[in-house]
Amino acid sequence: VEMATTIQGELVRVELWIKEFAVKKTRFFAGFLRDLRYVVEAEDSKQTGIIIARNCSASIVRITDKGIVTEVNPAFLKLTKYSEEDLVGNNIRHVMPEPHRSNHDKYLSAYMETGVRKVIDTTLSVSIVSKTNNEVPVKLTVRQLDRIGEPPIFLGSITYSGEEIVLERVSRQSRILQRLCMETVIT
């Protein structure tokens, strides 16, 4: 960890990596600078994060880089009908339908190896499996929280999207009925 000055003159903590490589006997150096202002300090933010997560109306789940659930909030428990004991310490894949259940560990390890984001920082319409074994339609947004000297953690924010699906079906059925009525009037 080093200190650097921003263009605005602010002194900030950064991580600096310098990598040497050669191309046809010519040596090159590549430098990577990472601004640590937005990296979560594990201990400093832990209590604040817990307070926010516990009082948030959206369902939130926190997992490790191996997919192990470390924290869930009450909204997530209500949505899935699981208890905290059912989830914490277990792999998040257990609340996923197939084929994601079988592949989630591969998804995570591929991301950790390549850094290629396919789910992180996007919102997806997916399903989760409740304790009663029902699939629940949700919108899932995953964020990565980097921690100094430790593997990242991942936060999933989940909102129930069942009402959207019902409204979409009703709207589609309404359009079909309108078309049928128009065809009946015309003929």
JSON list of C-alpha atoms in Angstrom, two decimals:
[
{"chain": "A", "resi": 1, "resn": "VAL", "atom": "CA", "xyz": [0.00, 0.00, 0.00]},
{"chain": "A", "resi": 2, "resn": "GLU", "atom": "CA", "xyz": [1.39, 3.35, -1.10]},
{"chain": "A", "resi": 3, "resn": "MET", "atom": "CA", "xyz": [0.23, 6.95, -1.04]},
{"chain": "A", "resi": 4, "resn": "ALA", "atom": "CA", "xyz": [-0.44, 8.93, -4.24]},
{"chain": "A", "resi": 5, "resn": "THR", "atom": "CA", "xyz": [-1.75, 12.38, -5.06]},
{"chain": "A", "resi": 6, "resn": "THR", "atom": "CA", "xyz": [-4.80, 12.79, -7.30]},
{"chain": "A", "resi": 7, "resn": "ILE", "atom": "CA", "xyz": [-5.08, 15.44, -10.00]},
{"chain": "A", "resi": 8, "resn": "GLN", "atom": "CA", "xyz": [-7.13, 17.47, -7.50]},
{"chain": "A", "resi": 9, "resn": "GLY", "atom": "CA", "xyz": [-4.24, 17.29, -5.02]},
{"chain": "A", "resi": 10, "resn": "GLU", "atom": "CA", "xyz": [-5.91, 14.80, -2.65]},
{"chain": "A", "resi": 11, "resn": "LEU", "atom": "CA", "xyz": [-3.58, 12.31, -0.94]},
{"chain": "A", "resi": 12, "resn": "VAL", "atom": "CA", "xyz": [-5.04, 8.79, -1.28]},
{"chain": "A", "resi": 13, "resn": "ARG", "atom": "CA", "xyz": [-4.02, 5.21, -0.52]},
{"chain": "A", "resi": 14, "resn": "VAL", "atom": "CA", "xyz": [-3.24, 3.07, -3.54]},
{"chain": "A", "resi": 15, "resn": "GLU", "atom": "CA", "xyz": [-1.89, -0.37, -4.33]},
{"chain": "A", "resi": 16, "resn": "LEU", "atom": "CA", "xyz": [0.87, -0.42, -6.92]},
{"chain": "A", "resi": 17, "resn": "TRP", "atom": "CA", "xyz": [1.99, -3.44, -8.92]},
{"chain": "A", "resi": 18, "resn": "ILE", "atom": "CA", "xyz": [4.80, -3.38, -11.42]},
{"chain": "A", "resi": 19, "resn": "LYS", "atom": "CA", "xyz": [5.21, -6.32, -13.75]},
{"chain": "A", "resi": 20, "resn": "GLU", "atom": "CA", "xyz": [8.20, -6.93, -15.98]},
{"chain": "A", "resi": 21, "resn": "PHE", "atom": "CA", "xyz": [7.82, -8.77, -19.27]},
{"chain": "A", "resi": 22, "resn": "ALA", "atom": "CA", "xyz": [9.87, -9.28, -22.41]},
{"chain": "A", "resi": 23, "resn": "VAL", "atom": "CA", "xyz": [8.94, -9.19, -26.07]},
{"chain": "A", "resi": 24, "resn": "LYS", "atom": "CA", "xyz": [11.68, -10.30, -28.49]},
{"chain": "A", "resi": 25, "resn": "LYS", "atom": "CA", "xyz": [14.51, -9.55, -26.05]},
{"chain": "A", "resi": 26, "resn": "THR", "atom": "CA", "xyz": [13.10, -6.10, -25.20]},
{"chain": "A", "resi": 27, "resn": "ARG", "atom": "CA", "xyz": [12.15, -5.61, -21.56]},
{"chain": "A", "resi": 28, "resn": "PHE", "atom": "CA", "xyz": [8.94, -3.78, -20.72]},
{"chain": "A", "resi": 29, "resn": "PHE", "atom": "CA", "xyz": [7.37, -2.77, -17.43]},
{"chain": "A", "resi": 30, "resn": "ALA", "atom": "CA", "xyz": [3.66, -2.44, -16.85]},
{"chain": "A", "resi": 31, "resn": "GLY", "atom": "CA", "xyz": [2.34, -0.65, -13.80]},
{"chain": "A", "resi": 32, "resn": "PHE", "atom": "CA", "xyz": [-1.07, -1.10, -12.26]},
{"chain": "A", "resi": 33, "resn": "LEU", "atom": "CA", "xyz": [-2.40, 1.43, -9.80]},
{"chain": "A", "resi": 34, "resn": "ARG", "atom": "CA", "xyz": [-5.50, 0.70, -7.74]},
{"chain": "A", "resi": 35, "resn": "ASP", "atom": "CA", "xyz": [-7.28, 3.49, -5.88]},
{"chain": "A", "resi": 36, "resn": "LEU", "atom": "CA", "xyz": [-8.18, 2.16, -2.42]},
{"chain": "A", "resi": 37, "resn": "ARG", "atom": "CA", "xyz": [-10.65, 4.92, -1.49]},
{"chain": "A", "resi": 38, "resn": "TYR", "atom": "CA", "xyz": [-13.56, 2.70, -2.47]},
{"chain": "A", "resi": 39, "resn": "VAL", "atom": "CA", "xyz": [-12.19, -0.60, -1.22]},
{"chain": "A", "resi": 40, "resn": "VAL", "atom": "CA", "xyz": [-14.00, -1.82, 1.86]},
{"chain": "A", "resi": 41, "resn": "GLU", "atom": "CA", "xyz": [-11.94, -2.03, 5.03]},
{"chain": "A", "resi": 42, "resn": "ALA", "atom": "CA", "xyz": [-13.28, -5.26, 6.52]},
{"chain": "A", "resi": 43, "resn": "GLU", "atom": "CA", "xyz": [-13.40, -4.20, 10.17]},
{"chain": "A", "resi": 44, "resn": "ASP", "atom": "CA", "xyz": [-14.29, -0.52, 9.64]},
{"chain": "A", "resi": 45, "resn": "SER", "atom": "CA", "xyz": [-17.38, -1.23, 7.57]},
{"chain": "A", "resi": 46, "resn": "LYS", "atom": "CA", "xyz": [-18.59, -4.46, 9.12]},
{"chain": "A", "resi": 47, "resn": "GLN", "atom": "CA", "xyz": [-20.94, -2.96, 11.72]},
{"chain": "A", "resi": 48, "resn": "THR", "atom": "CA", "xyz": [-22.32, -0.35, 9.34]},
{"chain": "A", "resi": 49, "resn": "GLY", "atom": "CA", "xyz": [-22.96, -3.02, 6.72]},
{"chain": "A", "resi": 50, "resn": "ILE", "atom": "CA", "xyz": [-24.77, -5.24, 9.19]},
{"chain": "A", "resi": 51, "resn": "ILE", "atom": "CA", "xyz": [-27.02, -2.39, 10.35]},
{"chain": "A", "resi": 52, "resn": "ILE", "atom": "CA", "xyz": [-27.88, -1.44, 6.77]},
{"chain": "A", "resi": 53, "resn": "ALA", "atom": "CA", "xyz": [-28.49, -5.04, 5.67]},
{"chain": "A", "resi": 54, "resn": "ARG", "atom": "CA", "xyz": [-30.70, -5.86, 8.66]},
{"chain": "A", "resi": 55, "resn": "ASN", "atom": "CA", "xyz": [-32.94, -2.84, 8.05]},
{"chain": "A", "resi": 56, "resn": "CYS", "atom": "CA", "xyz": [-33.10, -2.98, 4.26]},
{"chain": "A", "resi": 57, "resn": "SER", "atom": "CA", "xyz": [-36.39, -3.99, 2.64]},
{"chain": "A", "resi": 58, "resn": "ALA", "atom": "CA", "xyz": [-34.56, -5.66, -0.26]},
{"chain": "A", "resi": 59, "resn": "SER", "atom": "CA", "xyz": [-33.31, -9.18, 0.31]},
{"chain": "A", "resi": 60, "resn": "ILE", "atom": "CA", "xyz": [-29.55, -9.24, 0.78]},
{"chain": "A", "resi": 61, "resn": "VAL", "atom": "CA", "xyz": [-27.16, -12.16, 0.94]},
{"chain": "A", "resi": 62, "resn": "ARG", "atom": "CA", "xyz": [-23.39, -11.99, 1.38]},
{"chain": "A", "resi": 63, "resn": "ILE", "atom": "CA", "xyz": [-21.16, -14.82, 0.14]},
{"chain": "A", "resi": 64, "resn": "THR", "atom": "CA", "xyz": [-17.46, -15.58, 0.04]},
{"chain": "A", "resi": 65, "resn": "ASP", "atom": "CA", "xyz": [-15.39, -16.11, -3.10]},
{"chain": "A", "resi": 66, "resn": "LYS", "atom": "CA", "xyz": [-16.18, -19.83, -2.66]},
{"chain": "A", "resi": 67, "resn": "GLY", "atom": "CA", "xyz": [-19.96, -19.29, -2.59]},
{"chain": "A", "resi": 68, "resn": "ILE", "atom": "CA", "xyz": [-20.39, -19.79, 1.15]},
{"chain": "A", "resi": 69, "resn": "VAL", "atom": "CA", "xyz": [-23.16, -17.70, 2.71]},
{"chain": "A", "resi": 70, "resn": "THR", "atom": "CA", "xyz": [-21.81, -15.51, 5.51]},
{"chain": "A", "resi": 71, "resn": "GLU", "atom": "CA", "xyz": [-24.83, -13.29, 6.11]},
{"chain": "A", "resi": 72, "resn": "VAL", "atom": "CA", "xyz": [-28.47, -12.91, 5.12]},
{"chain": "A", "resi": 73, "resn": "ASN", "atom": "CA", "xyz": [-30.93, -10.26, 6.12]},
{"chain": "A", "resi": 74, "resn": "PRO", "atom": "CA", "xyz": [-34.51, -10.82, 7.40]},
{"chain": "A", "resi": 75, "resn": "ALA", "atom": "CA", "xyz": [-36.02, -9.87, 4.02]},
{"chain": "A", "resi": 76, "resn": "PHE", "atom": "CA", "xyz": [-34.10, -12.71, 2.34]},
{"chain": "A", "resi": 77, "resn": "LEU", "atom": "CA", "xyz": [-35.26, -15.16, 5.00]},
{"chain": "A", "resi": 78, "resn": "LYS", "atom": "CA", "xyz": [-38.86, -14.06, 4.54]},
{"chain": "A", "resi": 79, "resn": "LEU", "atom": "CA", "xyz": [-38.64, -14.38, 0.75]},
{"chain": "A", "resi": 80, "resn": "THR", "atom": "CA", "xyz": [-37.05, -17.85, 0.80]},
{"chain": "A", "resi": 81, "resn": "LYS", "atom": "CA", "xyz": [-38.67, -19.22, 3.99]},
{"chain": "A", "resi": 82, "resn": "TYR", "atom": "CA", "xyz": [-35.24, -20.48, 5.12]},
{"chain": "A", "resi": 83, "resn": "SER", "atom": "CA", "xyz": [-33.83, -19.81, 8.57]},
{"chain": "A", "resi": 84, "resn": "GLU", "atom": "CA", "xyz": [-30.46, -18.16, 9.06]},
{"chain": "A", "resi": 85, "resn": "GLU", "atom": "CA", "xyz": [-29.13, -21.50, 10.34]},
{"chain": "A", "resi": 86, "resn": "ASP", "atom": "CA", "xyz": [-30.22, -23.17, 7.07]},
{"chain": "A", "resi": 87, "resn": "LEU", "atom": "CA", "xyz": [-28.13, -20.78, 4.99]},
{"chain": "A", "resi": 88, "resn": "VAL", "atom": "CA", "xyz": [-25.13, -19.33, 6.85]},
{"chain": "A", "resi": 89, "resn": "GLY", "atom": "CA", "xyz": [-22.11, -21.58, 6.43]},
{"chain": "A", "resi": 90, "resn": "ASN", "atom": "CA", "xyz": [-23.63, -23.37, 3.43]},
{"chain": "A", "resi": 91, "resn": "ASN", "atom": "CA", "xyz": [-23.18, -22.81, -0.28]},
{"chain": "A", "resi": 92, "resn": "ILE", "atom": "CA", "xyz": [-25.55, -20.33, -1.95]},
{"chain": "A", "resi": 93, "resn": "ARG", "atom": "CA", "xyz": [-26.13, -22.79, -4.80]},
{"chain": "A", "resi": 94, "resn": "HIS", "atom": "CA", "xyz": [-28.72, -24.55, -2.63]},
{"chain": "A", "resi": 95, "resn": "VAL", "atom": "CA", "xyz": [-31.20, -21.73, -3.29]},
{"chain": "A", "resi": 96, "resn": "MET", "atom": "CA", "xyz": [-30.68, -21.94, -7.07]},
{"chain": "A", "resi": 97, "resn": "PRO", "atom": "CA", "xyz": [-32.60, -24.01, -9.58]},
{"chain": "A", "resi": 98, "resn": "GLU", "atom": "CA", "xyz": [-30.76, -26.17, -12.10]},
{"chain": "A", "resi": 99, "resn": "PRO", "atom": "CA", "xyz": [-28.61, -25.72, -14.14]},
{"chain": "A", "resi": 100, "resn": "HIS", "atom": "CA", "xyz": [-27.20, -22.87, -12.00]},
{"chain": "A", "resi": 101, "resn": "ARG", "atom": "CA", "xyz": [-27.13, -25.04, -8.88]},
{"chain": "A", "resi": 102, "resn": "SER", "atom": "CA", "xyz": [-24.72, -27.48, -10.49]},
{"chain": "A", "resi": 103, "resn": "ASN", "atom": "CA", "xyz": [-22.64, -24.80, -12.21]},
{"chain": "A", "resi": 104, "resn": "HIS", "atom": "CA", "xyz": [-22.40, -21.95, -9.68]},
{"chain": "A", "resi": 105, "resn": "ASP", "atom": "CA", "xyz": [-19.08, -23.06, -8.18]},
{"chain": "A", "resi": 106, "resn": "LYS", "atom": "CA", "xyz": [-17.64, -23.24, -11.71]},
{"chain": "A", "resi": 107, "resn": "TYR", "atom": "CA", "xyz": [-19.00, -19.74, -12.47]},
{"chain": "A", "resi": 108, "resn": "LEU", "atom": "CA", "xyz": [-17.32, -18.34, -9.36]},
{"chain": "A", "resi": 109, "resn": "SER", "atom": "CA", "xyz": [-13.98, -20.04, -9.88]},
{"chain": "A", "resi": 110, "resn": "ALA", "atom": "CA", "xyz": [-13.90, -18.98, -13.55]},
{"chain": "A", "resi": 111, "resn": "TYR", "atom": "CA", "xyz": [-14.55, -15.39, -12.51]},
{"chain": "A", "resi": 112, "resn": "MET", "atom": "CA", "xyz": [-11.90, -15.50, -9.78]},
{"chain": "A", "resi": 113, "resn": "GLU", "atom": "CA", "xyz": [-9.41, -16.91, -12.29]},
{"chain": "A", "resi": 114, "resn": "THR", "atom": "CA", "xyz": [-10.17, -14.64, -15.27]},
{"chain": "A", "resi": 115, "resn": "GLY", "atom": "CA", "xyz": [-11.81, -11.53, -13.79]},
{"chain": "A", "resi": 116, "resn": "VAL", "atom": "CA", "xyz": [-14.35, -11.58, -16.64]},
{"chain": "A", "resi": 117, "resn": "ARG", "atom": "CA", "xyz": [-17.65, -10.27, -15.26]},
{"chain": "A", "resi": 118, "resn": "LYS", "atom": "CA", "xyz": [-20.81, -11.91, -16.55]},
{"chain": "A", "resi": 119, "resn": "VAL", "atom": "CA", "xyz": [-23.12, -11.37, -13.58]},
{"chain": "A", "resi": 120, "resn": "ILE", "atom": "CA", "xyz": [-21.39, -8.83, -11.35]},
{"chain": "A", "resi": 121, "resn": "ASP", "atom": "CA", "xyz": [-22.74, -5.27, -11.71]},
{"chain": "A", "resi": 122, "resn": "THR", "atom": "CA", "xyz": [-25.72, -6.40, -13.79]},
{"chain": "A", "resi": 123, "resn": "THR", "atom": "CA", "xyz": [-29.34, -7.04, -12.89]},
{"chain": "A", "resi": 124, "resn": "LEU", "atom": "CA", "xyz": [-30.77, -10.36, -14.00]},
{"chain": "A", "resi": 125, "resn": "SER", "atom": "CA", "xyz": [-34.23, -11.89, -13.93]},
{"chain": "A", "resi": 126, "resn": "VAL", "atom": "CA", "xyz": [-33.73, -15.30, -12.34]},
{"chain": "A", "resi": 127, "resn": "SER", "atom": "CA", "xyz": [-35.46, -17.67, -9.96]},
{"chain": "A", "resi": 128, "resn": "ILE", "atom": "CA", "xyz": [-34.45, -18.82, -6.51]},
{"chain": "A", "resi": 129, "resn": "VAL", "atom": "CA", "xyz": [-35.70, -21.94, -4.79]},
{"chain": "A", "resi": 130, "resn": "SER", "atom": "CA", "xyz": [-37.51, -21.48, -1.49]},
{"chain": "A", "resi": 131, "resn": "LYS", "atom": "CA", "xyz": [-37.38, -23.93, 1.40]},
{"chain": "A", "resi": 132, "resn": "THR", "atom": "CA", "xyz": [-40.79, -25.20, 0.24]},
{"chain": "A", "resi": 133, "resn": "ASN", "atom": "CA", "xyz": [-39.07, -26.07, -3.07]},
{"chain": "A", "resi": 134, "resn": "ASN", "atom": "CA", "xyz": [-41.03, -23.44, -5.05]},
{"chain": "A", "resi": 135, "resn": "GLU", "atom": "CA", "xyz": [-39.25, -21.33, -7.63]},
{"chain": "A", "resi": 136, "resn": "VAL", "atom": "CA", "xyz": [-39.56, -17.64, -6.80]},
{"chain": "A", "resi": 137, "resn": "PRO", "atom": "CA", "xyz": [-39.03, -15.11, -9.64]},
{"chain": "A", "resi": 138, "resn": "VAL", "atom": "CA", "xyz": [-36.59, -12.37, -8.62]},
{"chain": "A", "resi": 139, "resn": "LYS", "atom": "CA", "xyz": [-34.34, -9.62, -9.91]},
{"chain": "A", "resi": 140, "resn": "LEU", "atom": "CA", "xyz": [-30.75, -10.25, -8.81]},
{"chain": "A", "resi": 141, "resn": "THR", "atom": "CA", "xyz": [-27.96, -7.69, -8.67]},
{"chain": "A", "resi": 142, "resn": "VAL", "atom": "CA", "xyz": [-24.51, -8.83, -7.55]},
{"chain": "A", "resi": 143, "resn": "ARG", "atom": "CA", "xyz": [-21.78, -6.47, -6.35]},
{"chain": "A", "resi": 144, "resn": "GLN", "atom": "CA", "xyz": [-18.18, -7.29, -5.50]},
{"chain": "A", "resi": 145, "resn": "LEU", "atom": "CA", "xyz": [-16.59, -5.78, -2.41]},
{"chain": "A", "resi": 146, "resn": "ASP", "atom": "CA", "xyz": [-12.81, -5.84, -2.45]},
{"chain": "A", "resi": 147, "resn": "ARG", "atom": "CA", "xyz": [-11.00, -6.13, 0.86]},
{"chain": "A", "resi": 148, "resn": "ILE", "atom": "CA", "xyz": [-7.38, -5.27, 1.48]},
{"chain": "A", "resi": 149, "resn": "GLY", "atom": "CA", "xyz": [-5.28, -8.42, 1.75]},
{"chain": "A", "resi": 150, "resn": "GLU", "atom": "CA", "xyz": [-8.29, -10.75, 1.60]},
{"chain": "A", "resi": 151, "resn": "PRO", "atom": "CA", "xyz": [-10.41, -12.38, -1.11]},
{"chain": "A", "resi": 152, "resn": "PRO", "atom": "CA", "xyz": [-13.41, -10.32, -2.23]},
{"chain": "A", "resi": 153, "resn": "ILE", "atom": "CA", "xyz": [-16.91, -10.84, -0.91]},
{"chain": "A", "resi": 154, "resn": "PHE", "atom": "CA", "xyz": [-20.05, -10.67, -2.98]},
{"chain": "A", "resi": 155, "resn": "LEU", "atom": "CA", "xyz": [-23.35, -9.03, -2.09]},
{"chain": "A", "resi": 156, "resn": "GLY", "atom": "CA", "xyz": [-26.53, -10.15, -3.77]},
{"chain": "A", "resi": 157, "resn": "SER", "atom": "CA", "xyz": [-29.50, -7.80, -3.70]},
{"chain": "A", "resi": 158, "resn": "ILE", "atom": "CA", "xyz": [-32.69, -9.63, -4.53]},
{"chain": "A", "resi": 159, "resn": "THR", "atom": "CA", "xyz": [-36.15, -8.21, -5.17]},
{"chain": "A", "resi": 160, "resn": "TYR", "atom": "CA", "xyz": [-39.28, -10.25, -5.75]},
{"chain": "A", "resi": 161, "resn": "SER", "atom": "CA", "xyz": [-40.52, -9.85, -9.32]},
{"chain": "A", "resi": 162, "resn": "GLY", "atom": "CA", "xyz": [-43.62, -12.02, -9.23]},
{"chain": "A", "resi": 163, "resn": "GLU", "atom": "CA", "xyz": [-45.97, -9.03, -9.50]},
{"chain": "A", "resi": 164, "resn": "GLU", "atom": "CA", "xyz": [-44.19, -7.92, -12.69]},
{"chain": "A", "resi": 165, "resn": "ILE", "atom": "CA", "xyz": [-44.71, -11.35, -14.23]},
{"chain": "A", "resi": 166, "resn": "VAL", "atom": "CA", "xyz": [-48.41, -11.38, -13.31]},
{"chain": "A", "resi": 167, "resn": "LEU", "atom": "CA", "xyz": [-48.89, -7.86, -14.71]},
{"chain": "A", "resi": 168, "resn": "GLU", "atom": "CA", "xyz": [-47.06, -8.84, -17.88]},
{"chain": "A", "resi": 169, "resn": "ARG", "atom": "CA", "xyz": [-49.34, -11.89, -18.33]},
{"chain": "A", "resi": 170, "resn": "VAL", "atom": "CA", "xyz": [-52.48, -9.83, -17.68]},
{"chain": "A", "resi": 171, "resn": "SER", "atom": "CA", "xyz": [-51.30, -7.20, -20.18]},
{"chain": "A", "resi": 172, "resn": "ARG", "atom": "CA", "xyz": [-50.56, -9.87, -22.79]},
{"chain": "A", "resi": 173, "resn": "GLN", "atom": "CA", "xyz": [-53.96, -11.52, -22.22]},
{"chain": "A", "resi": 174, "resn": "SER", "atom": "CA", "xyz": [-55.65, -8.12, -22.49]},
{"chain": "A", "resi": 175, "resn": "ARG", "atom": "CA", "xyz": [-53.97, -7.47, -25.86]},
{"chain": "A", "resi": 176, "resn": "ILE", "atom": "CA", "xyz": [-55.07, -10.90, -27.11]},
{"chain": "A", "resi": 177, "resn": "LEU", "atom": "CA", "xyz": [-58.67, -10.22, -26.04]},
{"chain": "A", "resi": 178, "resn": "GLN", "atom": "CA", "xyz": [-58.61, -6.80, -27.73]},
{"chain": "A", "resi": 179, "resn": "ARG", "atom": "CA", "xyz": [-57.36, -8.39, -30.94]},
{"chain": "A", "resi": 180, "resn": "LEU", "atom": "CA", "xyz": [-60.06, -11.08, -30.77]},
{"chain": "A", "resi": 181, "resn": "CYS", "atom": "CA", "xyz": [-62.74, -8.44, -30.19]},
{"chain": "A", "resi": 182, "resn": "MET", "atom": "CA", "xyz": [-61.47, -6.38, -33.12]},
{"chain": "A", "resi": 183, "resn": "GLU", "atom": "CA", "xyz": [-61.48, -9.44, -35.38]},
{"chain": "A", "resi": 184, "resn": "THR", "atom": "CA", "xyz": [-65.05, -10.26, -34.29]},
{"chain": "A", "resi": 185, "resn": "VAL", "atom": "CA", "xyz": [-66.26, -6.70, -34.98]},
{"chain": "A", "resi": 186, "resn": "ILE", "atom": "CA", "xyz": [-64.55, -6.62, -38.38]},
{"chain": "A", "resi": 187, "resn": "THR", "atom": "CA", "xyz": [-65.96, -9.98, -39.59]}
]
